[in-house]
GROMACS .gro file of N, CA and C in nm:
model
  495
    1MET      N    1  -0.110   0.410  -2.872
    1MET     CA    2  -0.017   0.330  -2.824
    1MET      C    3  -0.046   0.178  -2.835
    2SER      N    4   0.049   0.102  -2.860
    2SER     CA    5   0.033  -0.023  -2.886
    2SER      C    6   0.098  -0.126  -2.755
    3GLN      N    7   0.019  -0.240  -2.734
    3GLN     CA    8   0.053  -0.311  -2.614
    3GLN      C    9   0.187  -0.382  -2.657
    4SER      N   10   0.230  -0.396  -2.786
    4SER     CA   11   0.358  -0.442  -2.839
    4SER      C   12   0.465  -0.353  -2.812
    5GLU      N   13   0.437  -0.225  -2.783
    5GLU     CA   14   0.551  -0.127  -2.759
    5GLU      C   15   0.647  -0.187  -2.657
    6PRO      N   16   0.760  -0.184  -2.687
    6PRO     CA   17   0.877  -0.234  -2.602
    6PRO      C   18   0.876  -0.143  -2.457
    7ALA      N   19   0.861  -0.038  -2.444
    7ALA     CA   20   0.847  -0.010  -2.303
    7ALA      C   21   0.724  -0.051  -2.224
    8ILE      N   22   0.614  -0.086  -2.281
    8ILE     CA   23   0.498  -0.114  -2.220
    8ILE      C   24   0.531  -0.268  -2.154
    9ASP      N   25   0.618  -0.358  -2.225
    9ASP     CA   26   0.647  -0.480  -2.175
    9ASP      C   27   0.765  -0.461  -2.050
   10VAL      N   28   0.840  -0.359  -2.071
   10VAL     CA   29   0.941  -0.341  -1.974
   10VAL      C   30   0.874  -0.295  -1.841
   11ILE      N   31   0.769  -0.204  -1.852
   11ILE     CA   32   0.707  -0.139  -1.746
   11ILE      C   33   0.621  -0.249  -1.659
   12ALA      N   34   0.551  -0.358  -1.756
   12ALA     CA   35   0.492  -0.440  -1.691
   12ALA      C   36   0.560  -0.558  -1.623
   13THR      N   37   0.680  -0.602  -1.694
   13THR     CA   38   0.785  -0.698  -1.616
   13THR      C   39   0.831  -0.624  -1.500
   14GLN      N   40   0.868  -0.512  -1.496
   14GLN     CA   41   0.932  -0.434  -1.383
   14GLN      C   42   0.829  -0.436  -1.260
   15LEU      N   43   0.711  -0.414  -1.293
   15LEU     CA   44   0.618  -0.402  -1.180
   15LEU      C   45   0.583  -0.542  -1.116
   16VAL      N   46   0.582  -0.639  -1.213
   16VAL     CA   47   0.581  -0.770  -1.161
   16VAL      C   48   0.715  -0.806  -1.057
   17ARG      N   49   0.833  -0.766  -1.095
   17ARG     CA   50   0.950  -0.783  -1.017
   17ARG      C   51   0.944  -0.700  -0.873
   18LEU      N   52   0.890  -0.585  -0.890
   18LEU     CA   53   0.879  -0.489  -0.762
   18LEU      C   54   0.799  -0.544  -0.689
   19HIS      N   55   0.675  -0.600  -0.717
   19HIS     CA   56   0.553  -0.660  -0.656
   19HIS      C   57   0.614  -0.768  -0.572
   20ARG      N   58   0.691  -0.864  -0.645
   20ARG     CA   59   0.751  -0.967  -0.554
   20ARG      C   60   0.866  -0.937  -0.471
   21LEU      N   61   0.926  -0.840  -0.507
   21LEU     CA   62   1.034  -0.796  -0.401
   21LEU      C   63   0.972  -0.739  -0.274
   22ARG      N   64   0.855  -0.659  -0.295
   22ARG     CA   65   0.786  -0.600  -0.200
   22ARG      C   66   0.722  -0.682  -0.123
   23ASP      N   67   0.676  -0.793  -0.182
   23ASP     CA   68   0.609  -0.914  -0.090
   23ASP      C   69   0.709  -0.966  -0.008
   24ARG      N   70   0.816  -1.011  -0.060
   24ARG     CA   71   0.915  -1.051   0.031
   24ARG      C   72   0.983  -0.974   0.152
   25ALA      N   73   0.984  -0.830   0.121
   25ALA     CA   74   1.021  -0.741   0.219
   25ALA      C   75   0.925  -0.737   0.310
   26LEU      N   76   0.776  -0.734   0.277
   26LEU     CA   77   0.666  -0.717   0.373
   26LEU      C   78   0.672  -0.824   0.452
   27ALA      N   79   0.706  -0.967   0.399
   27ALA     CA   80   0.688  -1.084   0.476
   27ALA      C   81   0.800  -1.074   0.585
   28GLN      N   82   0.920  -1.022   0.569
   28GLN     CA   83   1.027  -0.993   0.666
   28GLN      C   84   0.982  -0.894   0.749
   29VAL      N   85   0.925  -0.784   0.741
   29VAL     CA   86   0.884  -0.678   0.816
   29VAL      C   87   0.762  -0.732   0.910
   30LYS      N   88   0.670  -0.825   0.885
   30LYS     CA   89   0.553  -0.890   0.962
   30LYS      C   90   0.631  -0.988   1.067
   31ASP      N   91   0.739  -1.037   1.020
   31ASP     CA   92   0.812  -1.138   1.100
   31ASP      C   93   0.861  -1.064   1.238
   32ARG      N   94   0.915  -0.933   1.201
   32ARG     CA   95   0.968  -0.850   1.297
   32ARG      C   96   0.893  -0.786   1.388
   33SER      N   97   0.783  -0.736   1.327
   33SER     CA   98   0.689  -0.633   1.385
   33SER      C   99   0.576  -0.709   1.460
   34GLY      N  100   0.522  -0.807   1.388
   34GLY     CA  101   0.417  -0.892   1.435
   34GLY      C  102   0.298  -0.851   1.376
   35ILE      N  103   0.303  -0.740   1.281
   35ILE     CA  104   0.162  -0.676   1.225
   35ILE      C  105   0.162  -0.707   1.090
   36ASP      N  106   0.063  -0.735   1.046
   36ASP     CA  107   0.051  -0.776   0.903
   36ASP      C  108   0.044  -0.638   0.824
   37PRO      N  109   0.134  -0.664   0.714
   37PRO     CA  110   0.147  -0.559   0.630
   37PRO      C  111   0.019  -0.454   0.610
   38ALA      N  112  -0.079  -0.558   0.570
   38ALA     CA  113  -0.216  -0.502   0.530
   38ALA      C  114  -0.275  -0.399   0.648
   39GLY      N  115  -0.235  -0.444   0.760
   39GLY     CA  116  -0.267  -0.355   0.881
   39GLY      C  117  -0.198  -0.227   0.874
   40PHE      N  118  -0.091  -0.236   0.813
   40PHE     CA  119  -0.019  -0.081   0.810
   40PHE      C  120  -0.084   0.008   0.727
   41VAL      N  121  -0.141  -0.051   0.613
   41VAL     CA  122  -0.238   0.033   0.530
   41VAL      C  123  -0.350   0.078   0.590
   42VAL      N  124  -0.414  -0.017   0.656
   42VAL     CA  125  -0.555   0.040   0.738
   42VAL      C  126  -0.483   0.148   0.839
   43LEU      N  127  -0.382   0.138   0.914
   43LEU     CA  128  -0.327   0.245   1.004
   43LEU      C  129  -0.318   0.360   0.946
   44PHE      N  130  -0.244   0.372   0.826
   44PHE     CA  131  -0.202   0.494   0.770
   44PHE      C  132  -0.336   0.549   0.696
   45ARG      N  133  -0.418   0.490   0.666
   45ARG     CA  134  -0.551   0.541   0.620
   45ARG      C  135  -0.618   0.625   0.719
   46LEU      N  136  -0.599   0.546   0.828
   46LEU     CA  137  -0.681   0.636   0.951
   46LEU      C  138  -0.606   0.753   1.005
   47VAL      N  139  -0.463   0.729   1.000
   47VAL     CA  140  -0.383   0.841   1.028
   47VAL      C  141  -0.405   0.956   0.917
   48CYS      N  142  -0.436   0.946   0.806
   48CYS     CA  143  -0.424   1.058   0.720
   48CYS      C  144  -0.559   1.099   0.694
   49ASP      N  145  -0.696   1.011   0.693
   49ASP     CA  146  -0.825   1.045   0.678
   49ASP      C  147  -0.895   1.088   0.834
   50GLY      N  148  -0.837   1.034   0.940
   50GLY     CA  149  -0.909   1.046   1.067
   50GLY      C  150  -0.990   0.932   1.101
   51PRO      N  151  -1.069   0.945   1.198
   51PRO     CA  152  -1.165   0.848   1.248
   51PRO      C  153  -1.271   0.839   1.148
   52MET      N  154  -1.314   0.703   1.129
   52MET     CA  155  -1.424   0.654   1.027
   52MET      C  156  -1.475   0.528   1.074
   53ARG      N  157  -1.583   0.506   1.028
   53ARG     CA  158  -1.664   0.355   1.060
   53ARG      C  159  -1.586   0.245   0.950
   54SER      N  160  -1.576   0.133   1.008
   54SER     CA  161  -1.518   0.023   0.964
   54SER      C  162  -1.551   0.003   0.800
   55GLY      N  163  -1.684   0.037   0.761
   55GLY     CA  164  -1.727   0.013   0.620
   55GLY      C  165  -1.666   0.122   0.521
   56ALA      N  166  -1.654   0.223   0.577
   56ALA     CA  167  -1.580   0.351   0.504
   56ALA      C  168  -1.454   0.310   0.498
   57LEU      N  169  -1.381   0.269   0.606
   57LEU     CA  170  -1.238   0.226   0.595
   57LEU      C  171  -1.194   0.126   0.509
   58ALA      N  172  -1.299   0.009   0.473
   58ALA     CA  173  -1.286  -0.094   0.371
   58ALA      C  174  -1.287  -0.036   0.241
   59GLU      N  175  -1.383   0.067   0.226
   59GLU     CA  176  -1.403   0.123   0.095
   59GLU      C  177  -1.266   0.207   0.077
   60ALA      N  178  -1.205   0.278   0.166
   60ALA     CA  179  -1.078   0.359   0.118
   60ALA      C  180  -0.984   0.279   0.112
   61VAL      N  181  -0.949   0.166   0.172
   61VAL     CA  182  -0.851   0.061   0.150
   61VAL      C  183  -0.859  -0.035   0.029
   62HIS      N  184  -0.980  -0.025  -0.045
   62HIS     CA  185  -1.017  -0.124  -0.136
   62HIS      C  186  -0.995  -0.252  -0.093
   63SER      N  187  -1.071  -0.280  -0.005
   63SER     CA  188  -1.076  -0.426   0.055
   63SER      C  189  -1.225  -0.467   0.114
   64ASP      N  190  -1.241  -0.565   0.146
   64ASP     CA  191  -1.380  -0.623   0.183
   64ASP      C  192  -1.390  -0.583   0.344
   65ALA      N  193  -1.506  -0.591   0.399
   65ALA     CA  194  -1.525  -0.560   0.538
   65ALA      C  195  -1.474  -0.668   0.628
   66SER      N  196  -1.469  -0.788   0.580
   66SER     CA  197  -1.403  -0.903   0.671
   66SER      C  198  -1.265  -0.883   0.699
   67THR      N  199  -1.222  -0.855   0.572
   67THR     CA  200  -1.044  -0.844   0.581
   67THR      C  201  -1.002  -0.734   0.675
   68VAL      N  202  -1.100  -0.606   0.635
   68VAL     CA  203  -1.051  -0.506   0.736
   68VAL      C  204  -1.074  -0.518   0.872
   69SER      N  205  -1.181  -0.595   0.914
   69SER     CA  206  -1.233  -0.618   1.047
   69SER      C  207  -1.097  -0.702   1.112
   70ARG      N  208  -1.044  -0.793   1.035
   70ARG     CA  209  -0.937  -0.887   1.106
   70ARG      C  210  -0.824  -0.776   1.135
   71GLN      N  211  -0.790  -0.697   1.024
   71GLN     CA  212  -0.669  -0.592   1.042
   71GLN      C  213  -0.702  -0.519   1.156
   72VAL      N  214  -0.824  -0.463   1.188
   72VAL     CA  215  -0.844  -0.365   1.285
   72VAL      C  216  -0.822  -0.430   1.404
   73ALA      N  217  -0.888  -0.554   1.413
   73ALA     CA  218  -0.871  -0.640   1.533
   73ALA      C  219  -0.725  -0.653   1.582
   74GLN      N  220  -0.659  -0.672   1.483
   74GLN     CA  221  -0.502  -0.692   1.527
   74GLN      C  222  -0.444  -0.540   1.577
   75LEU      N  223  -0.486  -0.442   1.511
   75LEU     CA  224  -0.443  -0.295   1.549
   75LEU      C  225  -0.501  -0.284   1.685
   76VAL      N  226  -0.630  -0.316   1.717
   76VAL     CA  227  -0.680  -0.279   1.838
   76VAL      C  228  -0.598  -0.354   1.951
   77GLU      N  229  -0.585  -0.489   1.928
   77GLU     CA  230  -0.509  -0.570   2.012
   77GLU      C  231  -0.390  -0.510   2.070
   78ARG      N  232  -0.308  -0.453   1.957
   78ARG     CA  233  -0.168  -0.385   1.993
   78ARG      C  234  -0.207  -0.249   2.060
   79GLY      N  235  -0.302  -0.196   2.060
   79GLY     CA  236  -0.318  -0.056   2.126
   79GLY      C  237  -0.305   0.044   2.029
   80LEU      N  238  -0.304   0.018   1.888
   80LEU     CA  239  -0.272   0.128   1.794
   80LEU      C  240  -0.400   0.197   1.747
   81VAL      N  241  -0.515   0.129   1.767
   81VAL     CA  242  -0.650   0.188   1.729
   81VAL      C  243  -0.734   0.159   1.837
   82ILE      N  244  -0.850   0.232   1.842
   82ILE     CA  245  -0.962   0.213   1.946
   82ILE      C  246  -1.082   0.231   1.863
   83ARG      N  247  -1.195   0.176   1.940
   83ARG     CA  248  -1.328   0.183   1.871
   83ARG      C  249  -1.404   0.284   1.985
   84THR      N  250  -1.452   0.384   1.919
   84THR     CA  251  -1.515   0.485   1.988
   84THR      C  252  -1.679   0.493   1.927
   85ALA      N  253  -1.772   0.538   2.023
   85ALA     CA  254  -1.906   0.547   1.978
   85ALA      C  255  -1.889   0.666   1.856
   86ASP      N  256  -1.975   0.652   1.756
   86ASP     CA  257  -1.989   0.748   1.638
   86ASP      C  258  -2.071   0.869   1.698
   87PRO      N  259  -2.026   0.967   1.690
   87PRO     CA  260  -2.111   1.093   1.750
   87PRO      C  261  -2.233   1.120   1.666
   88ASP      N  262  -2.248   1.072   1.558
   88ASP     CA  263  -2.367   1.084   1.453
   88ASP      C  264  -2.451   0.973   1.479
   89ASP      N  265  -2.405   0.862   1.517
   89ASP     CA  266  -2.505   0.753   1.553
   89ASP      C  267  -2.436   0.660   1.685
   90GLY      N  268  -2.480   0.676   1.784
   90GLY     CA  269  -2.434   0.607   1.899
   90GLY      C  270  -2.419   0.451   1.897
   91ARG      N  271  -2.490   0.389   1.803
   91ARG     CA  272  -2.524   0.258   1.790
   91ARG      C  273  -2.395   0.215   1.718
   92ALA      N  274  -2.345   0.306   1.636
   92ALA     CA  275  -2.223   0.245   1.558
   92ALA      C  276  -2.114   0.298   1.622
   93THR      N  277  -1.981   0.246   1.570
   93THR     CA  278  -1.847   0.267   1.628
   93THR      C  279  -1.772   0.327   1.516
   94VAL      N  280  -1.692   0.422   1.556
   94VAL     CA  281  -1.592   0.473   1.484
   94VAL      C  282  -1.446   0.413   1.504
   95LEU      N  283  -1.346   0.394   1.426
   95LEU     CA  284  -1.228   0.358   1.440
   95LEU      C  285  -1.136   0.481   1.436
   96GLU      N  286  -1.035   0.483   1.540
   96GLU     CA  287  -0.957   0.602   1.572
   96GLU      C  288  -0.803   0.567   1.615
   97VAL      N  289  -0.709   0.622   1.551
   97VAL     CA  290  -0.562   0.597   1.591
   97VAL      C  291  -0.548   0.665   1.726
   98THR      N  292  -0.474   0.558   1.807
   98THR     CA  293  -0.413   0.610   1.937
   98THR      C  294  -0.282   0.675   1.925
   99THR      N  295  -0.236   0.727   2.033
   99THR     CA  296  -0.118   0.821   2.037
   99THR      C  297  -0.006   0.703   1.992
  100LYS      N  298  -0.031   0.577   2.060
  100LYS     CA  299   0.073   0.495   2.023
  100LYS      C  300   0.074   0.448   1.890
  101GLY      N  301  -0.072   0.431   1.826
  101GLY     CA  302  -0.062   0.432   1.663
  101GLY      C  303   0.008   0.534   1.596
  102ARG      N  304  -0.020   0.665   1.630
  102ARG     CA  305   0.057   0.757   1.569
  102ARG      C  306   0.202   0.747   1.563
  103GLU      N  307   0.260   0.703   1.688
  103GLU     CA  308   0.390   0.693   1.711
  103GLU      C  309   0.459   0.580   1.611
  104VAL      N  310   0.376   0.457   1.602
  104VAL     CA  311   0.403   0.357   1.525
  104VAL      C  312   0.402   0.401   1.373
  105ALA      N  313   0.311   0.471   1.343
  105ALA     CA  314   0.297   0.502   1.183
  105ALA      C  315   0.402   0.605   1.164
  106ASP      N  316   0.473   0.705   1.254
  106ASP     CA  317   0.548   0.786   1.223
  106ASP      C  318   0.693   0.712   1.218
  107ARG      N  319   0.715   0.599   1.285
  107ARG     CA  320   0.836   0.508   1.267
  107ARG      C  321   0.843   0.463   1.137
  108ILE      N  322   0.714   0.382   1.091
  108ILE     CA  323   0.692   0.336   0.966
  108ILE      C  324   0.725   0.430   0.851
  109ARG      N  325   0.671   0.524   0.859
  109ARG     CA  326   0.700   0.637   0.746
  109ARG      C  327   0.837   0.690   0.750
  110ALA      N  328   0.903   0.701   0.854
  110ALA     CA  329   1.053   0.729   0.864
  110ALA      C  330   1.144   0.618   0.787
  111ARG      N  331   1.104   0.503   0.831
  111ARG     CA  332   1.164   0.396   0.801
  111ARG      C  333   1.146   0.370   0.649
  112ARG      N  334   1.033   0.398   0.588
  112ARG     CA  335   1.011   0.397   0.438
  112ARG      C  336   1.072   0.487   0.394
  113GLN      N  337   1.098   0.622   0.430
  113GLN     CA  338   1.144   0.726   0.362
  113GLN      C  339   1.300   0.704   0.363
  114GLU      N  340   1.350   0.649   0.465
  114GLU     CA  341   1.494   0.604   0.457
  114GLU      C  342   1.519   0.519   0.368
  115SER      N  343   1.431   0.399   0.333
  115SER     CA  344   1.462   0.307   0.258
  115SER      C  345   1.450   0.342   0.116
  116VAL      N  346   1.371   0.439   0.085
  116VAL     CA  347   1.366   0.485  -0.038
  116VAL      C  348   1.493   0.592  -0.073
  117ALA      N  349   1.527   0.653   0.025
  117ALA     CA  350   1.630   0.739   0.008
  117ALA      C  351   1.760   0.640  -0.024
  118ILE      N  352   1.782   0.543   0.049
  118ILE     CA  353   1.885   0.452   0.020
  118ILE      C  354   1.900   0.407  -0.112
  119VAL      N  355   1.784   0.359  -0.162
  119VAL     CA  356   1.777   0.284  -0.312
  119VAL      C  357   1.789   0.409  -0.404
  120THR      N  358   1.764   0.519  -0.365
  120THR     CA  359   1.772   0.634  -0.484
  120THR      C  360   1.900   0.724  -0.447
  121GLU      N  361   1.983   0.679  -0.339
  121GLU     CA  362   2.104   0.787  -0.315
  121GLU      C  363   2.193   0.814  -0.423
  122ASP      N  364   2.196   0.740  -0.555
  122ASP     CA  365   2.302   0.767  -0.632
  122ASP      C  366   2.223   0.853  -0.748
  123TRP      N  367   2.095   0.884  -0.737
  123TRP     CA  368   2.010   0.941  -0.836
  123TRP      C  369   2.012   1.109  -0.822
  124SER      N  370   2.005   1.162  -0.912
  124SER     CA  371   2.013   1.328  -0.907
  124SER      C  372   1.880   1.349  -0.848
  125ALA      N  373   1.878   1.472  -0.787
  125ALA     CA  374   1.740   1.524  -0.750
  125ALA      C  375   1.638   1.554  -0.845
  126GLU      N  376   1.697   1.555  -0.964
  126GLU     CA  377   1.589   1.574  -1.074
  126GLU      C  378   1.536   1.443  -1.118
  127ASP      N  379   1.633   1.341  -1.109
  127ASP     CA  380   1.567   1.210  -1.105
  127ASP      C  381   1.453   1.146  -1.028
  128ARG      N  382   1.488   1.182  -0.904
  128ARG     CA  383   1.407   1.157  -0.799
  128ARG      C  384   1.253   1.230  -0.818
  129ALA      N  385   1.276   1.351  -0.851
  129ALA     CA  386   1.160   1.448  -0.877
  129ALA      C  387   1.067   1.391  -0.988
  130SER      N  388   1.176   1.348  -1.089
  130SER     CA  389   1.083   1.302  -1.232
  130SER      C  390   1.030   1.161  -1.191
  131PHE      N  391   1.082   1.081  -1.119
  131PHE     CA  392   1.025   0.958  -1.089
  131PHE      C  393   0.925   0.962  -1.009
  132ALA      N  394   0.912   1.057  -0.901
  132ALA     CA  395   0.795   1.085  -0.810
  132ALA      C  396   0.688   1.123  -0.893
  133ALA      N  397   0.708   1.222  -0.976
  133ALA     CA  398   0.606   1.266  -1.077
  133ALA      C  399   0.540   1.168  -1.156
  134LEU      N  400   0.624   1.093  -1.216
  134LEU     CA  401   0.578   0.988  -1.296
  134LEU      C  402   0.500   0.869  -1.220
  135LEU      N  403   0.558   0.854  -1.095
  135LEU     CA  404   0.491   0.726  -1.023
  135LEU      C  405   0.369   0.766  -0.956
  136THR      N  406   0.349   0.897  -0.935
  136THR     CA  407   0.212   0.953  -0.881
  136THR      C  408   0.124   0.971  -0.981
  137ARG      N  409   0.151   0.985  -1.113
  137ARG     CA  410   0.072   1.003  -1.211
  137ARG      C  411   0.052   0.852  -1.252
  138PHE      N  412   0.140   0.744  -1.259
  138PHE     CA  413   0.098   0.621  -1.292
  138PHE      C  414  -0.009   0.552  -1.185
  139VAL      N  415   0.026   0.579  -1.072
  139VAL     CA  416  -0.069   0.540  -0.960
  139VAL      C  417  -0.226   0.593  -0.979
  140ALA      N  418  -0.224   0.720  -1.010
  140ALA     CA  419  -0.364   0.800  -1.006
  140ALA      C  420  -0.415   0.736  -1.139
  141ASP      N  421  -0.362   0.710  -1.242
  141ASP     CA  422  -0.403   0.662  -1.376
  141ASP      C  423  -0.463   0.501  -1.343
  142TYR      N  424  -0.379   0.437  -1.275
  142TYR     CA  425  -0.410   0.303  -1.233
  142TYR      C  426  -0.547   0.299  -1.132
  143ASP      N  427  -0.543   0.389  -1.064
  143ASP     CA  428  -0.674   0.401  -0.968
  143ASP      C  429  -0.792   0.413  -1.043
  144SER      N  430  -0.776   0.516  -1.138
  144SER     CA  431  -0.860   0.567  -1.244
  144SER      C  432  -0.924   0.422  -1.345
  145ALA      N  433  -0.817   0.350  -1.376
  145ALA     CA  434  -0.862   0.244  -1.472
  145ALA      C  435  -0.899   0.117  -1.391
  146ARG      N  436  -0.894   0.119  -1.255
  146ARG     CA  437  -0.903  -0.016  -1.210
  146ARG      C  438  -1.025  -0.069  -1.213
  147LEU      N  439  -1.161  -0.037  -1.222
  147LEU     CA  440  -1.270  -0.083  -1.241
  147LEU      C  441  -1.248  -0.141  -1.393
  148THR      N  442  -1.208  -0.077  -1.488
  148THR     CA  443  -1.206  -0.140  -1.632
  148THR      C  444  -1.102  -0.241  -1.625
  149LEU      N  445  -1.003  -0.251  -1.557
  149LEU     CA  446  -0.883  -0.356  -1.566
  149LEU      C  447  -0.967  -0.478  -1.485
  150LEU      N  448  -1.032  -0.450  -1.382
  150LEU     CA  449  -1.115  -0.573  -1.313
  150LEU      C  450  -1.205  -0.645  -1.397
  151ALA      N  451  -1.282  -0.559  -1.490
  151ALA     CA  452  -1.369  -0.619  -1.576
  151ALA      C  453  -1.311  -0.717  -1.702
  152ARG      N  454  -1.185  -0.680  -1.726
  152ARG     CA  455  -1.137  -0.770  -1.834
  152ARG      C  456  -1.122  -0.914  -1.776
  153PRO      N  457  -1.125  -0.984  -1.883
  153PRO     CA  458  -1.104  -1.146  -1.863
  153PRO      C  459  -0.957  -1.175  -1.819
  154ALA      N  460  -0.915  -1.255  -1.729
  154ALA     CA  461  -0.794  -1.282  -1.702
  154ALA      C  462  -0.719  -1.383  -1.807
  155GLU      N  463  -0.614  -1.360  -1.864
  155GLU     CA  464  -0.535  -1.439  -1.942
  155GLU      C  465  -0.411  -1.468  -1.888
  156PRO      N  466  -0.359  -1.607  -1.907
  156PRO     CA  467  -0.236  -1.655  -1.854
  156PRO      C  468  -0.128  -1.590  -1.908
  157SER      N  469  -0.007  -1.559  -1.876
  157SER     CA  470   0.099  -1.496  -1.927
  157SER      C  471   0.192  -1.610  -2.007
  158THR      N  472   0.208  -1.550  -2.120
  158THR     CA  473   0.276  -1.670  -2.209
  158THR      C  474   0.423  -1.623  -2.246
  159THR      N  475   0.475  -1.505  -2.184
  159THR     CA  476   0.600  -1.480  -2.216
  159THR      C  477   0.688  -1.473  -2.075
  160CYS      N  478   0.792  -1.486  -2.082
  160CYS     CA  479   0.875  -1.494  -1.956
  160CYS      C  480   1.011  -1.415  -2.007
  161THR      N  481   1.090  -1.334  -1.894
  161THR     CA  482   1.205  -1.289  -1.917
  161THR      C  483   1.292  -1.343  -1.781
  162GLU      N  484   1.410  -1.334  -1.806
  162GLU     CA  485   1.497  -1.388  -1.690
  162GLU      C  486   1.480  -1.281  -1.570
  163ASN      N  487   1.426  -1.145  -1.586
  163ASN     CA  488   1.443  -1.068  -1.457
  163ASN      C  489   1.306  -1.072  -1.401
  164ASN      N  490   1.210  -1.163  -1.440
  164ASN     CA  491   1.074  -1.171  -1.369
  164ASN      C  492   1.065  -1.202  -1.211
  165SER      N  493   1.185  -1.247  -1.161
  165SER     CA  494   1.181  -1.271  -1.002
  165SER      C  495   1.200  -1.183  -0.938
   0.00000   0.00000   0.00000
């Protein structure tokens, strides 16, 4: 496979567009909810994986401890997460989602599913299934390649298309 393959450029360009559109939408969500979108990631990780220490949570969401600490503080302040004593080491704390936190996560998940359903409402069930499979594969492969990608030197982009916004 060549980097000059037209599909590679289209994928890369569309990922930039998607990222920018998502950033705009998340900024609007934060304005309505008062919760930083990164806090949603932390909340969902705790919902999916269960109670864990802050360091493990930072690793699970691919973030640094200080960033996760700020996000957790926001969630604790809103009553979505609580700190409890670690059953394995009483000196440490474990982060745990509250009932209110689970309800908020359920509402966010339902809203997210509704949004994707609206975007793909004109797609066939086969197209949605194909996209789901390819996107899952892409994200898994991206995660696997993440360290390799981070080790590469950054280079400024030299090409633009009218759909980059």
